[in-house]
Coordinates of C-alpha atoms in Angstrom, one line a residue:
S198 CA -34.2 -21.4 8.0
I199 CA -34.3 -19.8 4.9
F200 CA -33.7 -16.2 6.3
I201 CA -30.3 -15.6 7.1
D202 CA -28.6 -12.5 9.1
I203 CA -25.9 -11.6 6.9
P204 CA -27.2 -11.2 3.0
I205 CA -25.0 -12.7 0.0
P206 CA -24.2 -10.7 -2.9
F207 CA -24.1 -12.5 -5.9
D208 CA -23.0 -11.4 -9.4
F209 CA -24.9 -12.6 -12.6
L210 CA -23.1 -13.7 -16.1
I211 CA -24.5 -13.8 -19.5
D212 CA -22.2 -15.9 -21.9
N213 CA -19.4 -15.7 -18.9
N214 CA -19.9 -11.5 -19.3
F215 CA -21.0 -9.8 -16.1
L216 CA -23.7 -8.3 -16.2
R217 CA -23.1 -4.3 -15.5
T218 CA -26.4 -3.4 -16.5
S219 CA -30.4 -3.9 -16.6
L220 CA -31.5 -6.5 -18.4
K221 CA -33.4 -4.8 -20.9
E222 CA -30.1 -2.4 -21.2
Y223 CA -28.1 -5.5 -21.8
L224 CA -31.2 -7.0 -25.0
D225 CA -31.6 -3.9 -26.3
T226 CA -27.4 -3.2 -26.5
N227 CA -27.2 -7.2 -28.0
N228 CA -30.7 -6.6 -30.1
L229 CA -32.2 -9.3 -28.3
S230 CA -35.5 -9.2 -28.1
T231 CA -37.7 -10.4 -24.6
E232 CA -38.8 -13.6 -26.4
N233 CA -35.1 -14.8 -27.2
I234 CA -33.9 -17.1 -25.1
I235 CA -30.9 -16.1 -23.2
E236 CA -28.9 -18.3 -19.9
I237 CA -28.2 -16.5 -16.8
E238 CA -25.5 -17.5 -14.1
Y239 CA -25.0 -16.4 -11.2
V240 CA -22.1 -16.9 -8.9
K241 CA -20.7 -15.4 -5.6
S242 CA -19.6 -11.9 -5.8
A243 CA -16.2 -10.7 -5.1
I244 CA -16.3 -9.0 -1.7
P245 CA -13.4 -5.7 -1.7
P246 CA -11.3 -6.1 1.5
K247 CA -12.2 -4.2 4.7
T248 CA -9.7 -1.4 5.5
D249 CA -8.2 -2.8 9.0
S250 CA -5.9 0.7 9.0
K251 CA -4.7 3.7 6.5
F252 CA -1.3 5.0 6.3
P253 CA -2.0 8.2 4.7
H254 CA 0.6 9.2 1.3
D255 CA 0.3 11.8 -0.9
D256 CA 1.4 9.4 -3.8
W257 CA 1.4 5.2 -4.1
V258 CA 3.6 3.3 -1.4
S259 CA 6.7 1.8 -2.4
S260 CA 8.2 0.2 0.4
V261 CA 7.5 -1.1 4.1
H262 CA 9.6 -2.3 6.9
I263 CA 8.6 -3.3 10.2
S264 CA 11.6 -2.4 12.7
R265 CA 12.9 -5.5 14.4
S266 CA 11.5 -5.2 17.5
K267 CA 7.9 -4.7 16.0
D268 CA 6.5 -1.9 17.6
L269 CA 7.6 0.7 13.9
I270 CA 6.7 0.1 10.8
C271 CA 8.6 3.2 8.1
T272 CA 7.2 3.8 4.5
S273 CA 8.6 5.4 1.2
S274 CA 6.3 6.8 -1.4
F275 CA 6.3 8.7 -4.5
D276 CA 5.5 11.6 -2.2
G277 CA 9.6 11.9 -1.6
F278 CA 8.2 11.5 1.8
V279 CA 10.0 8.5 4.4
R280 CA 7.5 8.2 7.6
V281 CA 7.4 6.7 10.7
W282 CA 4.2 4.4 12.3
S283 CA 3.3 3.4 15.3
T284 CA 2.1 0.5 15.4
E285 CA -1.1 1.8 16.7
N286 CA -1.3 3.8 13.0
K287 CA 0.1 8.0 13.9
C288 CA 2.2 8.9 12.1
L289 CA 5.4 9.5 14.7
A290 CA 7.7 11.6 11.5
T291 CA 7.8 12.5 8.4
L292 CA 11.2 12.4 7.2
E293 CA 12.1 15.4 4.4
G294 CA 15.2 15.3 2.1
H295 CA 14.8 13.6 -0.8
E296 CA 14.2 15.6 -3.4
A297 CA 11.4 12.9 -5.8
A298 CA 10.3 10.3 -5.5
V299 CA 11.8 7.9 -2.3
K300 CA 12.2 3.6 -3.3
S301 CA 13.3 2.0 -1.0
V302 CA 13.4 2.3 3.4
K303 CA 14.8 0.0 5.8
F304 CA 15.2 0.1 9.6
L305 CA 19.6 0.1 10.0
K306 CA 19.7 -1.1 13.6
E307 CA 18.2 -0.5 16.8
S308 CA 19.5 1.3 20.2
N309 CA 18.5 2.7 23.4
D310 CA 15.9 4.9 21.5
I311 CA 17.6 6.0 18.8
L312 CA 16.2 3.8 15.4
T313 CA 18.8 4.4 12.3
L314 CA 17.0 4.3 8.5
V315 CA 18.4 4.5 5.1
S316 CA 16.2 5.7 2.0
A317 CA 16.7 4.7 -1.6
S318 CA 15.4 7.3 -4.4
L319 CA 14.4 8.3 -8.1
D320 CA 17.2 11.5 -6.9
E321 CA 20.4 8.8 -7.3
T322 CA 20.8 9.1 -3.3
L323 CA 21.1 7.3 -0.8
L324 CA 20.3 9.3 3.0
V325 CA 21.0 8.1 6.2
W326 CA 18.8 9.1 9.1
E327 CA 19.0 8.7 12.0
F328 CA 15.2 9.0 14.4
T329 CA 14.3 9.5 17.7
P330 CA 11.3 8.0 18.6
S331 CA 10.6 9.4 22.5
K332 CA 10.6 13.0 20.4
S333 CA 9.8 12.1 17.5
T334 CA 12.6 13.9 16.0
Y335 CA 14.6 13.1 13.2
S336 CA 18.2 14.6 11.9
Q337 CA 19.9 13.5 8.6
L338 CA 23.0 12.2 9.0
Y339 CA 24.5 11.1 5.8
R340 CA 24.5 11.3 1.9
C341 CA 25.0 9.1 0.0
T342 CA 25.8 10.6 -3.9
G343 CA 27.4 9.7 -7.6
H344 CA 25.1 7.2 -8.3
D345 CA 24.1 7.7 -12.1
G346 CA 20.9 6.9 -11.9
S347 CA 18.0 6.3 -9.4
V348 CA 19.4 4.1 -6.6
E349 CA 15.8 1.6 -6.9
S350 CA 16.3 -0.5 -3.2
V351 CA 18.2 -0.9 -0.7
S352 CA 18.6 -4.2 2.1
V353 CA 20.0 -4.5 5.2
S354 CA 22.0 -7.4 6.6
R355 CA 20.9 -9.5 9.9
D356 CA 24.2 -7.9 10.9
S357 CA 23.2 -4.7 10.4
K358 CA 24.9 -3.5 7.6
V359 CA 23.8 -1.8 4.1

């Protein structure tokens, strides 16, 4: 059938360049008349992906890590915060303690209702956090200082060692 339920968008190319104006504007810009012959190609447009969910941050997200139990997500951001999210897109806690952008975050260990996280920052520190999901509370356990520059990343081994 010639009729389709979902329209297919197209982009148009002239001389391997996408046409982003009207055809008249293109002709005027390139000093062409309506008597000139031009070759126009069409290609299927690349549609931007649809957002399934949003995890809002005030700045770039620098790191994302999923808990071993796969029910929590932690993120670090250039806004200076670490956030813990449920898989239902709910921010359970915003961990405050760094004085600059947070570059990396990982879940360190999980036991009962307590999770331990470690974060690295441009403020030249590593912070170790304890987070209790059932209460959405957190505390800072350790502040590791003494780095001569930004701490760019953190990694955790399978046996939960930094």
